[in-house]
Short mmCIF file of C-alpha atoms in Angstrom, two decimals:
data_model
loop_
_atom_site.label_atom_id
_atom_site.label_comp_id
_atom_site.label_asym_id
_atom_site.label_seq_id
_atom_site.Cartn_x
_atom_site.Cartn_y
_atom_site.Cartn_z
CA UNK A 1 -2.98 31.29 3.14
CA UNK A 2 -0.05 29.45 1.56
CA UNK A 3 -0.74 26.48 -0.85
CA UNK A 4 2.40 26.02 -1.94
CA UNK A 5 3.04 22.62 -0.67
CA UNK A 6 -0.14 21.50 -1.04
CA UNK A 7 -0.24 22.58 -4.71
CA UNK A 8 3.51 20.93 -5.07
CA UNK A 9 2.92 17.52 -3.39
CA UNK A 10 3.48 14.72 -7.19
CA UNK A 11 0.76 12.63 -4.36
CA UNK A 12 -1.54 15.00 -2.82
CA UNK A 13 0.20 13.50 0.72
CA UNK A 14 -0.32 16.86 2.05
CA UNK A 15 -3.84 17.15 2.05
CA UNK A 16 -4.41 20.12 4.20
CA UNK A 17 -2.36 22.85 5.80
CA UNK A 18 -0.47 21.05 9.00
CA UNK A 19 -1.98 17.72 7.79
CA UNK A 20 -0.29 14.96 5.75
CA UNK A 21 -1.27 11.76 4.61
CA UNK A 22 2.27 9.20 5.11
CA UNK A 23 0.95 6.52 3.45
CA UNK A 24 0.65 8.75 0.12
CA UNK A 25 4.02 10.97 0.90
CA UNK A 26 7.09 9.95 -1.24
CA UNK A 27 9.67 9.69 1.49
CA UNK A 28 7.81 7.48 3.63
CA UNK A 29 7.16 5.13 0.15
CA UNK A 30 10.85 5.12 -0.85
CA UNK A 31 12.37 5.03 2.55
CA UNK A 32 10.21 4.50 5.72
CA UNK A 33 8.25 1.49 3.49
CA UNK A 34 9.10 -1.95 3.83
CA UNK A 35 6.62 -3.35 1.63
CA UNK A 36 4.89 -3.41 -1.83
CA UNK A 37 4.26 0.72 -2.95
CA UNK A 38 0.77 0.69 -3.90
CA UNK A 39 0.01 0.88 -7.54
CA UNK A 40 -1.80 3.57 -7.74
CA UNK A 41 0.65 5.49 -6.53
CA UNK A 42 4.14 4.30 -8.49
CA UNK A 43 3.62 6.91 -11.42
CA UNK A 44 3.42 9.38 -9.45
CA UNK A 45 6.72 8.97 -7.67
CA UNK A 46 8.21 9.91 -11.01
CA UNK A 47 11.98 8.92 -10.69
CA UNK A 48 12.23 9.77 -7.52
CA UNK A 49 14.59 6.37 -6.08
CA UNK A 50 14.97 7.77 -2.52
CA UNK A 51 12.79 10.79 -1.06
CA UNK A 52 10.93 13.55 -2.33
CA UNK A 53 11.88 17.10 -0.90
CA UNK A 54 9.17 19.21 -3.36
CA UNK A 55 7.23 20.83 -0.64
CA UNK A 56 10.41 21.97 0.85
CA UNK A 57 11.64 23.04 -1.94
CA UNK A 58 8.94 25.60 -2.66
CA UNK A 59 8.35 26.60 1.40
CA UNK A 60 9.10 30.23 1.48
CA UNK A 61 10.38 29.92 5.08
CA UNK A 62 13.25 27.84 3.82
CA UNK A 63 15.21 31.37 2.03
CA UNK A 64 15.89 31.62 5.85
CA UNK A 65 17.76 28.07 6.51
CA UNK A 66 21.28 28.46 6.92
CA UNK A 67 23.85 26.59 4.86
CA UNK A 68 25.89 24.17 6.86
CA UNK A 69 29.19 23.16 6.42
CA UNK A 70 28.81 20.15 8.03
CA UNK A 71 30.25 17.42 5.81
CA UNK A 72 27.31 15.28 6.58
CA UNK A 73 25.04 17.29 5.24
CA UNK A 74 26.64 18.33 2.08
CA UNK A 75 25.65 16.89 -1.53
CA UNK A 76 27.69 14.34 -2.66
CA UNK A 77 28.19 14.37 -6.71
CA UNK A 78 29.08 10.38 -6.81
CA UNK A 79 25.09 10.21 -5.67
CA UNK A 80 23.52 13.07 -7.63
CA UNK A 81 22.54 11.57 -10.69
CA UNK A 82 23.03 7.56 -10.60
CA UNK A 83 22.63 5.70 -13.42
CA UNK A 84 19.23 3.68 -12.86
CA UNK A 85 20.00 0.06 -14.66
CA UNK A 86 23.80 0.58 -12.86
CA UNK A 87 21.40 0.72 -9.75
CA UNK A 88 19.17 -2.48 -10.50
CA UNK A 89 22.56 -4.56 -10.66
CA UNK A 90 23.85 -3.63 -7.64
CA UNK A 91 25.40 -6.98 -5.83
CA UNK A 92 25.41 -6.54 -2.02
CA UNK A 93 28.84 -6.02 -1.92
CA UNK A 94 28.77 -3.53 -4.19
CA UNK A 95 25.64 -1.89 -2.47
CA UNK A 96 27.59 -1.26 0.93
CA UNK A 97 30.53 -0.36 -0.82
CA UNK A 98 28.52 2.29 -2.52
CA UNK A 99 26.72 3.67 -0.25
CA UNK A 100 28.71 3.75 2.69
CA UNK A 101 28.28 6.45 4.69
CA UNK A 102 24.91 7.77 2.78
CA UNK A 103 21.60 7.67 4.60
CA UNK A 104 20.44 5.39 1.32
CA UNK A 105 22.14 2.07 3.21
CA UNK A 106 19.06 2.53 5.42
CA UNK A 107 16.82 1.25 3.35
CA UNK A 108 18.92 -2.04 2.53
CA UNK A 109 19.59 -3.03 -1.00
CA UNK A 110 15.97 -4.54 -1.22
CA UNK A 111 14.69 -1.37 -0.80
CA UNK A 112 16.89 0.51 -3.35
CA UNK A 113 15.84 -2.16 -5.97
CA UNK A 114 12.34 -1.78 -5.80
CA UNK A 115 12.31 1.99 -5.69
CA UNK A 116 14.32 1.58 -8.92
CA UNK A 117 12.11 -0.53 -10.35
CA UNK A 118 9.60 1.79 -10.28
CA UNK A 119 11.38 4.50 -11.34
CA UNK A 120 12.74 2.47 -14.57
CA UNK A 121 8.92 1.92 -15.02
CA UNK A 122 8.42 5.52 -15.28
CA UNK A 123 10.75 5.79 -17.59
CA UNK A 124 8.69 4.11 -20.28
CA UNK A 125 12.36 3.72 -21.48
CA UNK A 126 12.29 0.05 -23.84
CA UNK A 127 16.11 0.75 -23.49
CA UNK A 128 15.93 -1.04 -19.63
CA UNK A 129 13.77 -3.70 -20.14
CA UNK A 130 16.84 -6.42 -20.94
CA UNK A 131 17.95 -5.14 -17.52
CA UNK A 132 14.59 -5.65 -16.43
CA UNK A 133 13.95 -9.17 -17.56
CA UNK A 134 17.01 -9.93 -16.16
CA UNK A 135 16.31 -8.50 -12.51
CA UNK A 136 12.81 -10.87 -12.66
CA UNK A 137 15.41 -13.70 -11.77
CA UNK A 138 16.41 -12.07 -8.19
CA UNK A 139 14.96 -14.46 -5.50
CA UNK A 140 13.13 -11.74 -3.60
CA UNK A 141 9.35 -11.55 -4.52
CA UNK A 142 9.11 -8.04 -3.24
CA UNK A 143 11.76 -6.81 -6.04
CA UNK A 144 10.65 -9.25 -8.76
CA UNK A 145 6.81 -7.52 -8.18
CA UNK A 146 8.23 -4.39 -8.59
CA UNK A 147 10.16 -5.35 -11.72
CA UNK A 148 6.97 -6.81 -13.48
CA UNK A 149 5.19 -3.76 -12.65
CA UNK A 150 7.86 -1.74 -14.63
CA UNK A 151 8.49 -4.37 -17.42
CA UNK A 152 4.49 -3.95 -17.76
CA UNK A 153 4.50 -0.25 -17.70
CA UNK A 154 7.24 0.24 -20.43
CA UNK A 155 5.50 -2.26 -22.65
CA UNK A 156 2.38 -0.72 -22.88
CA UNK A 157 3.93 2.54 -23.27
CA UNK A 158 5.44 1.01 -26.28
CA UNK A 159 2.16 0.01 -27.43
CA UNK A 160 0.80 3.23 -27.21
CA UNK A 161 3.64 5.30 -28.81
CA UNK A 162 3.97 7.15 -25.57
CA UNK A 163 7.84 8.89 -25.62
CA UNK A 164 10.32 7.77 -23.16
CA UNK A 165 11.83 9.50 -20.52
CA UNK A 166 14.42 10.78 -17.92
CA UNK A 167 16.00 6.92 -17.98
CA UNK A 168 19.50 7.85 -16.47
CA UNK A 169 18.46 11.52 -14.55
CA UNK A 170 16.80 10.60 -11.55
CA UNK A 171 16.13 13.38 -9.36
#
């Protein structure tokens, strides 16, 4: 009789008990992806630049898990909190360098960027859109989509007087 996930999915991905939708579920978008992340469903991955763990988070069969100690595992404070526009400038080098060692390489620098321009776009901060314009000069089409998405989405926000938000505390 738990709804918890369910209730807690930002995508509705889970859209039954036992039964989720991938193509709508956050992780697969930011990570397992390759592609353009449909419209529809960029403002609803919030900040989020590499995952989503919300219906784990509120599972009550996870006060069981154990802690590890396994240094794997453990949070790593360098990748906590990144700065997003730090993240859109990110040279290749700089990328590996980075991330080495963090399950994030796994989705390439091309991936990184485009989850980061989304979550810039959901910002609605006009703070990033310099960085922005500036990123709509990388020669990949998949980023620079992205990128005009975002520019688009802070500029009407703009318009509309709507308040900015969460620019440099992705979660």
């Amino acid at each position: 009789s738990c709804r918890r996930c369910i209730d807690a999915c930002p995508t509705g991905a889970i859209v039954a008990p036992y039964q989720l939708d991938a193509r709508r579920c956050i992780s697969y978008l930011t990570i397992e992806m390759k592609g353009s992340i449909p419209i529809e469903l960029r403002p609803l991955i919030g900040n989020r630049i590499y995952g989503c763990d919300d219906c784990q988070d509120v599972c009550p069969w996870n006060r069981f898990a154990r802690q590890t100690a396994e240094s794997a595992f453990l949070w790593r404070g360098d990748l906590a909190a990144p700065d997003l526009v730090e993240l859109l400038s990110l040279t290749d080098e700089h990328f590996r360098e980075r991330f080495r060692g963090s399950p994030i390489k796994r989705i390439k620098r091309r991936g990184l960027l485009r989850n980061v321009a989304v979550a810039l776009g959901n910002t609605k901060e006009p703070a990033a859109i310099p960085y922005l314009e500036k990123a709509l000069s990388k020669d990949d089409p998949l980023i620079r989509a992205h990128v005009a998405w975002a520019l688009k989405m802070i500029k009407e926000a703009d318009l509309s007087g709507s308040e900015p938000g969460f620019l440099h505390q992705p979660r």
